[in-house]
Amino acid sequence: MDKKKEYKEWENLASQELKDKNLDSHYWNTPEGIRVKPLYTEDDLKSLHHQIGLPGLPPFTRGPRATMYTNRPWTIRQYAGFSTAEESNKFYKEGLKNGVMGLSVAFDLATHRGYDSDHPRVLADVGNAGVAIDSIEDMNSLFDGIPLDKMSVSMTMNGAVLPVLACFIASGEEQGCSMDKLTGTIQNDILKEFMVRNTFIFPPKPSMRIVADIIEYTTKKMPKFNSISISGYHMQEAGANQVQELAYTLADGKEYINAAIQRGLNIDDFAPRLSFFWSIGMNFFMEIAKMRAARFMWSEIVKKFKPKNNKSLALRTHCQTSGVSLMEQDAYNNIIRTTIEAMAAVMGGTQSLHTNSFDEALALPTNFSARIARNTQLILSEETGICNVVDPLAGSYYVENLTSEIVKESKKLMDEIDEVGGMVKAIELGIPKMRIEESSAKRQARIDSKEETIVGVNKYKPTEKQKINILSIDNEKVRKKQISRLEAIKKSRDKKIVESYLEKIKNAASGKNNLLEICIEAAKNRCTVGEMTSAMESVFGRHNLSTKTISGVYGSSIKNDGKKDLIEDELEKFISKRGRRPRMLVVKMGQDGHDRGAKLIATGFSDLGFDVDIGPLFQTPEEAAIQAVENDVHVIGVSTLAAGHKTLVPLLMQSLEKNEAKGIKVICGGVIPPDDYSLLYKLGVSKVFGPGTNLQEAAIEIINIL
């Protein structure tokens, strides 16, 4: 039987089984714009946009190493950091005893933004969503008893990358580990920060100079250390679909290569030490195909720079399971979600992996939840047989076709970036940010319309209340301890030497000397992270982002199931009573730059008929209250992710009272432990909304509150 006749026979059989002669209705159009058929055959392998090849050889579609996990499994990492360096150190040591093979450090937001813990703008940020690092002394405590010549350390740091990396290198030397023996990765991916995560400090041009300084210095003096981790993770967390995540991350990578080459470096001197970082969400096969497509495309990109070493063409990656897929409702479902995502990362060929804890939609992970997350990887590695075969899905009709389609669609987005002059220019024009925010709004509309199912959230909702023990950090206690340590350092150090090194940093920032080299010496002499940052800021300035939101995307994507009509009726009643539409100010207070939630609220409520203002990032509670009064709003929507609600919201309420604006209602949304709801209600907060809230239902509730 020939192939066409055989396929037609299947089509007839499938139509009969589905009791639907229109088989076309069973095709799936993915959010990325890829049309997925219900059946793939060998014919679908005849016109691929990529080469399959062999593992360990260009174009590396099947993996960067020939033997992959059959020789050595992926590195199990634990992304963690909270409270003080001493507390994080205990957590790391516990993980290392239980199968963790590499450390991934999460820094608090004060550190990310280059502020010491005693700065007035970081009252709520010290030690909350990561570990507080103010100086080399904190770094010494963080790695006390952990030999840095034997332990790979990954650090998620971009804005304050120079002083933090300098403290790490200096700490290693004080421990007896010379910098040429340090292994691990510094993220150092500032372009992604300007696009989605927003923990930048300096403007784009000096920020790119810092990236190049680090690549140059580490290339020459730290042969085992990865100078940059080019990250798509935060793009997907901000709402990017997988094609956007892939295309924009690779475009960032091209920009960094160009910056290094302009510095006079040879492609083979640094490209083998570049690494990548992907988010792994719930679209199982799409994530696997994305990783395979990424390796093929990166090989093709780097080939144009004419390397002589094949290792320069190989894309190596760390992966982390999705944070956005974690839900507060029916939270134990998150264990299953993380397991599926971890499997996708492994089937896609990751080199290292962090699995999120199930309670991270509620608060920081506990030892109990972190153990489950860690054991998820151990079970995959030790019990499933996955490690016995290299790239087991290679040649799959579906996976190869999906890989091919991702390559095709990603190239379209990369061509758009090239046409405007590269990623820096595209970011200045706001192109990637706009595309990602559109994708985020469309997905929220699909979830709210129940076109996309989230078990326990918009379908199969639990009927019983869950009781989950969570980790709570005493932010004020941590801050006081950090301030005390800072005071001790400043008393014991040589003030004149500190001032001389801060002056050297300013001179280097104004000139061409390598900033990392000078910062390492400054760190050894007990200059703090905040002081080094401030010295550079005096030359570079501190970058401010204009806050813009898209409109119309959520409204045009939401399915009308009667809720929109109900909202319009309620709005008409409100307008007839108050003479205008309800006005909301959406705010992000503190140093948390993750603004997906705030942007979704702003665009969604605007499309539903509210007048919406959005505050600038990094507002203080006092600044938010003044803006609310000046804009004459009815309600303030506080978006919080980084556990600062217990400090920031009370200050906001006090500021409203001080400004004689107690009539303005306050609502809160984001990652807030349910046990904290009562505290917020006692303060006068009108409503608390958790992750996974339906925007239309929230809009109706808020109109009723007003």
XYZ file of C-alpha atoms in Angstrom:
706
model
C 0.000 0.000 0.000
C 1.479 3.412 -0.951
C 1.877 6.110 1.701
C -0.872 8.435 0.407
C -3.411 5.629 0.308
C -2.358 4.417 3.753
C -2.690 7.921 5.220
C -6.117 8.368 3.638
C -7.259 5.065 5.136
C -6.154 6.268 8.584
C -7.926 9.596 8.040
C -11.172 7.796 7.271
C -10.764 5.523 10.285
C -9.986 8.478 12.584
C -12.958 10.439 11.253
C -15.217 7.508 12.006
C -13.784 7.064 15.504
C -14.187 10.746 16.232
C -17.675 10.725 14.705
C -16.675 13.914 12.935
C -15.913 14.007 9.220
C -14.168 17.366 9.610
C -10.855 16.032 10.837
C -9.401 19.521 10.423
C -11.148 20.654 13.610
C -8.843 18.336 15.580
C -5.710 20.246 14.616
C -4.207 22.307 17.436
C -2.900 25.834 16.871
C -0.326 26.463 19.597
C 0.166 29.889 21.233
C 3.360 30.135 19.168
C 1.351 29.961 15.937
C 2.417 26.399 15.124
C -0.251 24.102 13.691
C -0.034 20.656 15.260
C -1.599 17.724 13.433
C -3.244 14.790 15.221
C -0.897 12.355 13.422
C 2.675 12.514 12.149
C 4.320 10.016 9.808
C 7.738 9.488 8.246
C 6.713 11.833 5.422
C 6.938 14.684 7.916
C 10.699 14.125 8.239
C 11.370 14.894 4.563
C 11.398 18.703 4.707
C 12.852 19.698 8.065
C 14.357 23.138 8.809
C 17.070 21.575 10.970
C 19.617 18.752 10.893
C 19.217 15.922 13.383
C 22.856 14.774 13.410
C 24.587 12.956 16.263
C 25.129 13.963 19.898
C 28.447 15.642 20.598
C 28.916 16.792 16.991
C 27.769 19.959 15.178
C 25.024 21.105 14.921
C 24.499 19.490 18.367
C 20.718 19.080 17.974
C 20.956 15.838 19.954
C 23.122 17.220 22.743
C 26.495 18.923 23.381
C 28.203 15.731 24.594
C 28.522 12.434 22.754
C 27.538 10.234 25.699
C 25.181 12.664 27.492
C 23.635 11.083 30.625
C 24.857 7.541 29.855
C 28.272 8.680 31.108
C 27.227 11.319 33.668
C 23.741 12.561 34.604
C 22.856 16.237 34.587
C 23.956 18.332 37.572
C 21.269 18.591 40.249
C 21.210 22.186 41.444
C 19.258 23.841 44.241
C 18.450 27.505 43.538
C 18.221 28.924 47.013
C 19.096 31.848 49.205
C 17.169 33.567 51.953
C 17.626 35.536 55.138
C 21.283 35.780 56.185
C 24.359 34.155 54.700
C 24.561 31.833 57.721
C 20.996 30.549 57.236
C 21.570 29.980 53.519
C 24.836 28.203 54.274
C 22.982 25.694 56.490
C 20.443 25.094 53.705
C 23.210 24.507 51.136
C 25.031 22.030 53.356
C 21.810 20.073 53.928
C 21.237 19.898 50.182
C 24.800 18.752 49.496
C 24.343 15.892 51.982
C 21.207 14.828 50.084
C 22.265 14.654 46.463
C 22.713 18.266 45.304
C 25.801 18.499 43.089
C 26.025 22.259 42.497
C 24.846 25.416 44.220
C 22.703 28.146 42.661
C 22.594 31.320 44.715
C 19.492 33.520 44.919
C 20.304 37.038 46.118
C 17.848 39.382 47.775
C 16.469 42.332 45.831
C 18.508 44.900 47.734
C 21.672 43.149 46.527
C 20.327 42.826 42.973
C 19.763 46.560 42.813
C 23.151 47.441 44.297
C 21.949 48.752 47.666
C 23.473 47.884 51.009
C 21.018 46.602 53.610
C 20.995 49.919 55.456
C 19.650 51.902 52.485
C 16.226 53.518 53.160
C 14.740 52.256 49.864
C 15.143 48.579 50.793
C 13.219 48.388 54.065
C 11.126 45.417 52.867
C 13.656 43.727 50.582
C 16.515 42.601 52.818
C 16.785 38.812 53.042
C 13.289 38.157 51.722
C 13.525 36.663 48.233
C 17.176 35.727 48.470
C 20.257 36.046 50.633
C 21.542 39.474 51.658
C 25.136 40.081 50.526
C 26.661 43.421 51.498
C 30.370 42.573 51.431
C 33.042 39.898 51.210
C 32.302 39.059 54.853
C 28.792 37.896 53.884
C 30.250 35.889 51.000
C 32.729 34.238 53.389
C 29.834 33.231 55.656
C 27.760 32.010 52.701
C 30.434 29.491 51.642
C 31.892 28.687 55.046
C 32.878 25.007 55.032
C 32.015 24.622 51.329
C 35.250 24.162 49.318
C 35.013 26.465 46.288
C 37.785 24.577 44.469
C 35.469 21.519 44.373
C 31.964 23.015 44.227
C 30.354 24.529 41.125
C 28.527 27.742 42.062
C 25.940 29.426 39.866
C 24.915 32.990 40.740
C 21.808 34.678 39.397
C 23.084 38.242 39.350
C 22.936 40.913 36.670
C 22.519 44.483 37.919
C 25.128 44.397 40.701
C 27.128 41.742 38.874
C 30.499 43.473 39.286
C 30.609 43.886 43.086
C 28.936 40.518 43.732
C 31.273 38.571 41.426
C 34.208 40.503 42.879
C 33.194 39.483 46.420
C 32.866 35.842 45.289
C 36.318 35.780 43.671
C 37.910 37.557 46.638
C 36.170 35.192 49.068
C 37.491 32.201 47.136
C 41.039 33.544 47.400
C 40.662 34.128 51.149
C 39.462 30.513 51.398
C 42.603 29.380 49.547
C 41.004 28.810 46.138
C 42.686 30.829 43.389
C 40.385 32.290 40.735
C 41.678 29.949 38.011
C 40.212 27.021 39.982
C 36.730 28.535 40.521
C 33.980 26.718 38.637
C 30.416 27.816 38.029
C 28.480 30.559 36.263
C 27.562 34.193 36.750
C 24.354 35.142 34.923
C 25.598 38.565 33.744
C 22.714 38.826 31.215
C 21.727 42.481 31.364
C 19.750 42.613 28.099
C 17.138 40.271 29.551
C 16.834 42.580 32.555
C 15.923 45.542 30.342
C 13.429 43.339 28.541
C 11.520 41.588 31.348
C 12.999 41.192 34.829
C 14.007 44.813 35.471
C 16.699 44.311 38.124
C 19.013 46.636 36.204
C 21.007 49.483 37.733
C 22.870 51.363 35.009
C 21.723 52.419 31.503
C 22.136 49.954 28.591
C 25.444 51.255 27.184
C 27.549 51.092 30.397
C 25.747 47.869 31.331
C 26.962 46.258 28.101
C 30.460 47.570 28.844
C 30.310 45.741 32.208
C 29.262 42.500 30.464
C 32.265 42.800 28.140
C 34.636 43.580 31.053
C 33.529 40.378 32.807
C 33.796 38.209 29.680
C 37.265 39.631 28.978
C 38.584 39.192 32.525
C 37.209 35.702 33.107
C 38.340 34.519 29.654
C 41.912 35.464 30.514
C 42.047 34.486 34.194
C 39.182 32.067 35.018
C 39.254 29.231 32.454
C 36.792 27.008 34.374
C 34.195 29.705 35.007
C 31.256 30.582 32.740
C 31.236 34.339 32.254
C 27.589 34.624 31.220
C 24.359 32.632 31.347
C 22.119 33.900 28.575
C 18.672 33.584 30.043
C 15.304 32.911 28.483
C 13.872 31.816 31.828
C 12.618 35.201 32.904
C 11.107 35.843 29.471
C 8.790 32.850 29.774
C 8.052 33.826 33.376
C 7.035 37.265 32.059
C 4.619 35.671 29.579
C 6.716 34.868 26.493
C 5.736 31.801 24.516
C 8.469 29.264 23.758
C 9.301 30.649 20.307
C 9.712 34.160 21.737
C 11.837 32.836 24.592
C 14.105 31.002 22.172
C 14.417 33.751 19.547
C 15.047 36.636 21.927
C 17.530 34.665 24.040
C 19.596 33.652 21.014
C 19.442 37.254 19.756
C 20.841 38.366 23.135
C 23.596 35.783 22.710
C 24.572 37.232 19.318
C 24.785 40.683 20.892
C 27.130 39.429 23.621
C 29.377 37.701 21.068
C 29.654 40.961 19.127
C 30.504 42.865 22.327
C 33.295 40.385 23.179
C 34.726 40.409 19.654
C 34.754 44.226 19.670
C 36.888 43.895 22.821
C 39.458 42.022 20.682
C 38.681 38.519 21.966
C 38.830 35.502 19.652
C 35.541 33.577 19.327
C 37.217 30.330 20.438
C 38.609 32.003 23.569
C 35.192 32.672 25.118
C 32.363 30.946 23.194
C 32.975 27.497 24.791
C 32.302 29.105 28.199
C 29.003 30.757 27.239
C 25.975 29.025 28.728
C 22.191 29.360 28.496
C 19.255 29.138 30.871
C 15.748 28.005 29.861
C 12.414 27.996 31.619
C 10.577 24.683 31.311
C 6.798 24.972 31.372
C 3.913 22.558 31.022
C 3.861 22.186 27.216
C 5.885 18.985 27.415
C 6.858 18.291 23.797
C 7.179 21.977 22.930
C 9.817 22.406 25.655
C 11.777 19.369 24.463
C 11.677 20.597 20.875
C 12.641 24.131 21.972
C 15.862 22.865 23.534
C 16.756 20.796 20.475
C 15.985 23.754 18.179
C 18.097 26.041 20.382
C 21.192 23.870 20.002
C 20.807 23.665 16.233
C 20.187 27.407 15.837
C 23.055 28.447 18.133
C 25.450 26.244 16.196
C 24.356 27.964 12.978
C 24.678 31.429 14.557
C 28.184 30.890 15.960
C 29.351 29.246 12.720
C 29.137 32.675 11.050
C 31.893 33.925 13.393
C 34.214 31.249 11.894
C 35.373 29.381 15.024
C 38.026 26.688 14.688
C 36.934 24.792 17.800
C 33.704 22.761 17.553
C 33.054 23.419 21.257
C 32.367 27.042 20.361
C 29.298 25.860 18.422
C 27.788 23.846 21.288
C 24.967 25.316 23.349
C 25.136 24.150 26.958
C 22.234 24.964 29.243
C 20.844 25.037 32.736
C 17.072 24.672 33.136
C 14.593 25.530 35.854
C 11.024 24.369 36.110
C 8.435 27.099 35.718
C 7.486 29.409 38.561
C 4.460 30.770 36.707
C 2.936 27.292 36.417
C 2.884 26.982 40.228
C -0.567 27.691 41.644
C -1.690 28.674 45.123
C -4.963 26.761 44.695
C -4.639 23.009 45.301
C -0.912 23.557 45.713
C 0.107 19.888 45.946
C -0.700 19.672 42.215
C 2.509 21.687 41.778
C 4.571 18.590 42.651
C 3.123 16.864 39.580
C 3.641 19.938 37.404
C 7.279 20.225 38.447
C 7.870 16.513 37.782
C 6.493 16.802 34.242
C 8.571 19.912 33.585
C 11.704 18.252 34.972
C 11.140 15.301 32.624
C 10.869 17.693 29.673
C 14.152 19.368 30.652
C 15.907 16.005 30.866
C 14.389 14.668 27.637
C 15.465 17.940 26.010
C 19.081 17.398 27.118
C 19.809 19.904 29.889
C 23.248 20.035 31.553
C 21.919 21.056 34.950
C 18.493 21.480 36.501
C 16.720 23.189 39.371
C 13.268 21.945 40.339
C 10.953 24.434 42.049
C 9.271 23.588 45.335
C 5.503 23.138 45.337
C 4.875 25.886 47.913
C 6.626 28.688 46.013
C 3.282 30.132 44.892
C 2.675 30.755 48.604
C 6.054 31.684 50.070
C 9.729 30.697 50.151
C 10.299 26.915 50.103
C 10.589 24.999 53.364
C 13.107 22.193 53.965
C 10.214 19.749 53.480
C 9.157 21.096 50.082
C 12.774 21.572 48.927
C 13.474 17.903 49.694
C 10.558 16.817 47.481
C 11.835 19.066 44.683
C 15.351 17.679 45.023
C 14.163 14.070 45.171
C 12.146 14.599 41.984
C 15.448 14.839 40.142
C 17.051 11.964 42.021
C 14.134 9.691 41.134
C 14.278 10.696 37.464
C 18.017 10.075 37.435
C 18.143 6.881 39.485
C 14.841 5.052 38.915
C 13.465 5.708 35.421
C 16.157 4.432 33.034
C 16.148 7.810 31.262
C 19.927 8.015 31.646
C 20.535 4.772 29.750
C 19.969 6.187 26.244
C 21.236 9.346 24.554
C 18.403 11.584 23.254
C 15.664 8.913 23.284
C 13.151 11.081 21.378
C 15.383 11.720 18.357
C 13.710 10.691 15.135
C 10.211 10.976 16.594
C 7.973 12.133 13.749
C 6.258 14.633 16.043
C 9.280 15.890 18.008
C 11.427 16.420 14.912
C 8.594 18.227 13.113
C 7.939 20.401 16.148
C 11.668 21.172 16.403
C 11.636 22.174 12.752
C 8.619 24.456 13.147
C 10.170 26.161 16.180
C 13.337 26.817 14.156
C 11.254 28.338 11.359
C 9.138 30.563 13.621
C 12.092 31.648 15.762
C 14.046 32.758 12.704
C 11.178 35.097 11.786
C 11.464 36.877 15.149
C 15.252 37.001 14.943
C 15.038 38.509 11.455
C 12.789 41.227 12.910
C 15.488 41.983 15.517
C 18.241 42.081 12.872
C 16.202 44.434 10.685
C 16.121 47.126 13.398
C 19.848 46.825 14.099
C 20.207 44.136 16.762
C 18.900 43.422 20.242
C 20.061 46.609 21.984
C 18.214 48.704 19.405
C 15.152 46.425 19.554
C 15.034 46.773 23.349
C 15.289 50.572 23.056
C 12.320 50.456 20.656
C 10.415 48.191 23.076
C 9.771 45.468 20.477
C 10.480 42.306 22.543
C 8.772 43.742 25.637
C 5.605 44.518 23.660
C 5.507 41.074 22.015
C 5.953 39.327 25.385
C 3.270 41.413 27.097
C 0.844 40.632 24.254
C 1.576 36.922 24.691
C 1.029 37.192 28.451
C -2.326 38.969 28.050
C -3.531 36.406 25.501
C -2.652 33.528 27.803
C -4.474 35.124 30.736
C -7.534 35.524 28.514
C -7.345 31.834 27.515
C -7.183 30.787 31.170
C -9.989 33.129 32.249
C -12.114 31.824 29.358
C -11.290 28.203 30.325
C -9.858 27.574 26.851
C -6.668 26.571 28.669
C -7.199 24.312 31.656
C -5.362 24.763 34.947
C -6.392 21.874 37.179
C -7.560 23.094 40.564
C -7.816 26.702 39.354
C -10.343 26.984 36.539
C -11.420 23.338 36.473
C -11.712 20.524 39.055
C -11.500 23.044 41.898
C -10.877 21.566 45.357
C -13.713 21.580 47.861
C -11.529 21.265 50.968
C -9.206 23.902 52.370
C -5.504 23.060 52.164
C -3.199 23.493 55.119
C 0.438 23.948 54.144
C 3.280 24.909 56.444
C 5.244 27.767 54.958
C 8.557 29.481 55.582
C 8.324 33.024 56.903
C 11.300 35.377 57.116
C 11.513 38.046 59.800
C 12.652 40.765 57.423
C 13.238 43.365 60.154
C 15.395 40.979 62.179
C 17.532 40.137 59.126
C 17.898 43.808 58.231
C 19.039 44.737 61.744
C 21.615 41.934 61.694
C 22.945 43.062 58.302
C 23.148 46.681 59.428
C 25.050 45.628 62.551
C 27.509 43.673 60.407
C 27.936 46.625 58.048
C 28.697 48.911 60.973
C 31.316 46.449 62.271
C 33.011 46.234 58.858
C 33.131 50.013 58.504
C 34.698 50.396 61.953
C 37.392 47.757 61.369
C 38.551 48.658 57.844
C 41.029 51.318 56.700
C 38.883 54.253 55.601
C 41.594 55.855 53.429
C 42.218 52.620 51.502
C 38.458 52.191 50.953
C 38.156 55.744 49.622
C 41.131 55.220 47.309
C 39.589 52.090 45.790
C 36.202 53.755 45.327
C 38.020 56.561 43.507
C 39.794 53.962 41.326
C 36.379 52.460 40.437
C 35.121 55.918 39.393
C 38.220 56.478 37.264
C 37.870 53.064 35.616
C 34.183 53.729 34.900
C 35.193 56.999 33.210
C 38.053 55.337 31.338
C 38.860 51.925 29.873
C 40.430 49.912 32.707
C 38.713 46.616 33.490
C 36.148 47.258 36.221
C 36.061 43.675 37.532
C 39.805 43.681 38.204
C 39.518 46.835 40.327
C 36.333 45.678 42.094
C 38.060 42.453 43.214
C 40.744 44.485 44.986
C 38.084 46.815 46.413
C 36.150 43.809 47.776
C 39.300 42.427 49.434
C 39.705 45.775 51.170
C 36.121 45.599 52.487
C 34.393 48.035 50.135
C 30.701 47.105 50.203
C 28.417 46.156 47.335
C 26.494 49.409 47.798
C 29.641 51.552 47.871
C 31.084 49.996 44.711
C 27.735 50.398 42.946
C 27.423 53.999 44.102
C 30.903 54.782 42.777
C 29.921 53.503 39.325
C 26.526 55.196 39.553
C 28.238 58.562 40.019
C 29.669 58.083 36.506
C 27.041 55.990 34.716
C 23.844 57.230 36.406
C 20.961 54.973 37.516
C 18.569 53.824 34.791
C 14.850 54.547 35.009
C 12.270 52.713 32.934
C 9.190 54.426 31.541
C 6.112 52.389 32.433
C 3.874 51.591 29.479
C 1.105 49.055 29.049
C -0.512 47.524 26.002
C -4.248 47.755 25.451
C -6.903 45.775 23.642
C -5.167 42.387 23.633
C -6.867 40.898 26.704
C -10.253 42.385 25.760
C -10.152 41.052 22.201
C -8.937 37.609 23.337
C -11.349 36.971 26.202
C -14.272 34.700 25.442
C -17.636 36.304 26.251
C -19.301 33.898 28.660
C -21.577 36.514 30.179
C -19.056 37.977 32.623
C -18.165 40.885 30.321
C -21.831 41.855 30.066
C -22.143 41.671 33.856
C -19.072 43.889 34.272
C -20.536 46.455 31.852
C -23.801 46.512 33.830
C -21.928 46.990 37.114
C -19.791 49.751 35.576
C -22.884 51.597 34.373
C -24.303 51.508 37.910
C -20.995 52.795 39.281
C -20.828 55.636 36.737
C -24.407 56.688 37.432
C -23.606 56.931 41.166
C -20.085 58.363 41.039
C -20.093 60.300 37.762
C -17.055 58.527 36.293
C -15.527 55.123 35.793
C -13.662 53.437 38.658
C -10.018 54.521 38.651
C -7.277 52.155 39.802
C -3.591 52.713 40.476
C -1.525 49.528 40.077
C 1.716 49.660 42.067
C 4.894 47.624 42.533
C 6.591 48.779 45.723
C 10.092 47.897 46.841
C 12.886 46.637 44.598
C 11.044 43.736 42.916
C 11.155 44.198 39.137
C 8.968 41.200 38.214
C 6.062 43.170 36.767
C 4.103 40.522 34.842
C 1.285 40.525 37.400
C 1.095 44.315 37.564
C 1.093 44.639 33.774
C -1.618 41.958 33.436
C -3.828 43.720 35.971
C -3.289 47.080 34.293
C -4.022 45.923 30.757
C -6.814 43.533 31.764
C -8.745 45.994 33.922
C -8.299 48.743 31.348
C -9.817 46.490 28.677
C -12.679 45.632 31.059
C -13.628 49.302 31.442
C -11.610 50.701 34.374
C -9.468 53.818 34.179
C -6.038 52.476 35.092
C -2.791 54.188 36.052
C 0.368 52.202 36.690
C 3.080 53.388 39.040
C 6.781 53.308 38.180
C 8.870 50.367 39.330
C 10.682 50.561 42.670
C 8.238 52.965 44.339
C 8.266 53.512 48.068
C 4.886 53.266 49.864
C 4.992 57.035 50.427
C 5.487 57.696 46.697
C 2.630 55.307 45.809
C 0.254 57.038 48.252
C 1.080 60.492 46.863
C 0.536 59.305 43.277
C -2.828 57.786 44.271
C -3.959 61.069 45.820
C -2.724 63.173 42.905
C -4.452 60.893 40.375
C -7.665 60.862 42.432
C -8.035 57.082 42.263
C -10.700 54.967 43.941
C -8.504 51.941 44.555
C -4.824 50.961 44.739
C -3.900 47.494 43.483
C -0.683 46.294 45.145
C 1.166 43.612 43.169
C 3.677 41.720 45.306
C 5.889 38.745 44.612
C 8.877 39.003 46.895
C 7.396 38.664 50.405
C 7.514 42.380 51.177
C 3.783 42.745 51.841
C 4.111 42.616 55.638
C 6.364 45.684 55.590
C 5.227 47.644 52.535
C 1.442 47.456 52.893
C 1.384 48.790 56.499
C 3.574 51.705 55.352
C 1.216 52.345 52.434
C -1.809 52.415 54.747
C 0.001 54.822 57.074
C 0.921 57.075 54.142
C -2.678 57.164 52.903
C -3.836 58.179 56.360
C -1.106 60.826 56.558
C -2.274 62.218 53.200
C -5.914 62.210 54.370
C -6.807 59.565 51.784
C -8.254 56.771 53.928
C -11.202 56.622 51.512
C -8.976 55.067 48.830
C -9.447 51.298 48.925
C -6.419 48.980 48.849
C -6.379 45.501 47.337
C -3.408 43.123 47.166
C -2.452 40.353 44.777
C 0.461 38.035 44.139
C 2.474 35.574 46.204
C 0.998 36.121 49.670
C 0.718 33.239 52.162
C -2.965 32.623 53.036
C -2.069 32.875 56.733
C -1.110 36.519 56.104
C -4.503 37.465 54.643
C -5.977 38.174 58.096
C -3.065 40.492 58.915
C -3.701 42.497 55.749
C -7.449 42.663 56.396
C -6.766 43.995 59.912
C -4.682 46.755 58.346
C -7.689 47.782 56.272
C -6.960 45.980 52.991
C -10.283 45.365 51.227
C -9.399 42.175 49.327
C -6.461 39.810 48.737
C -6.230 37.906 45.451
C -3.892 34.917 45.061
C -2.100 33.572 41.949
C -4.478 32.218 39.309
C -7.220 34.792 39.976
C -9.736 35.235 37.152
C -9.493 38.904 36.134
C -13.161 39.227 35.189
C -14.331 37.803 38.511
C -11.888 40.094 40.324
C -13.224 43.110 38.418
C -16.799 42.361 39.501
C -15.687 41.924 43.107
C -13.737 45.215 43.115
C -16.652 47.192 41.656
C -18.837 45.789 44.436
C -16.230 46.784 47.049
C -16.204 50.329 45.674
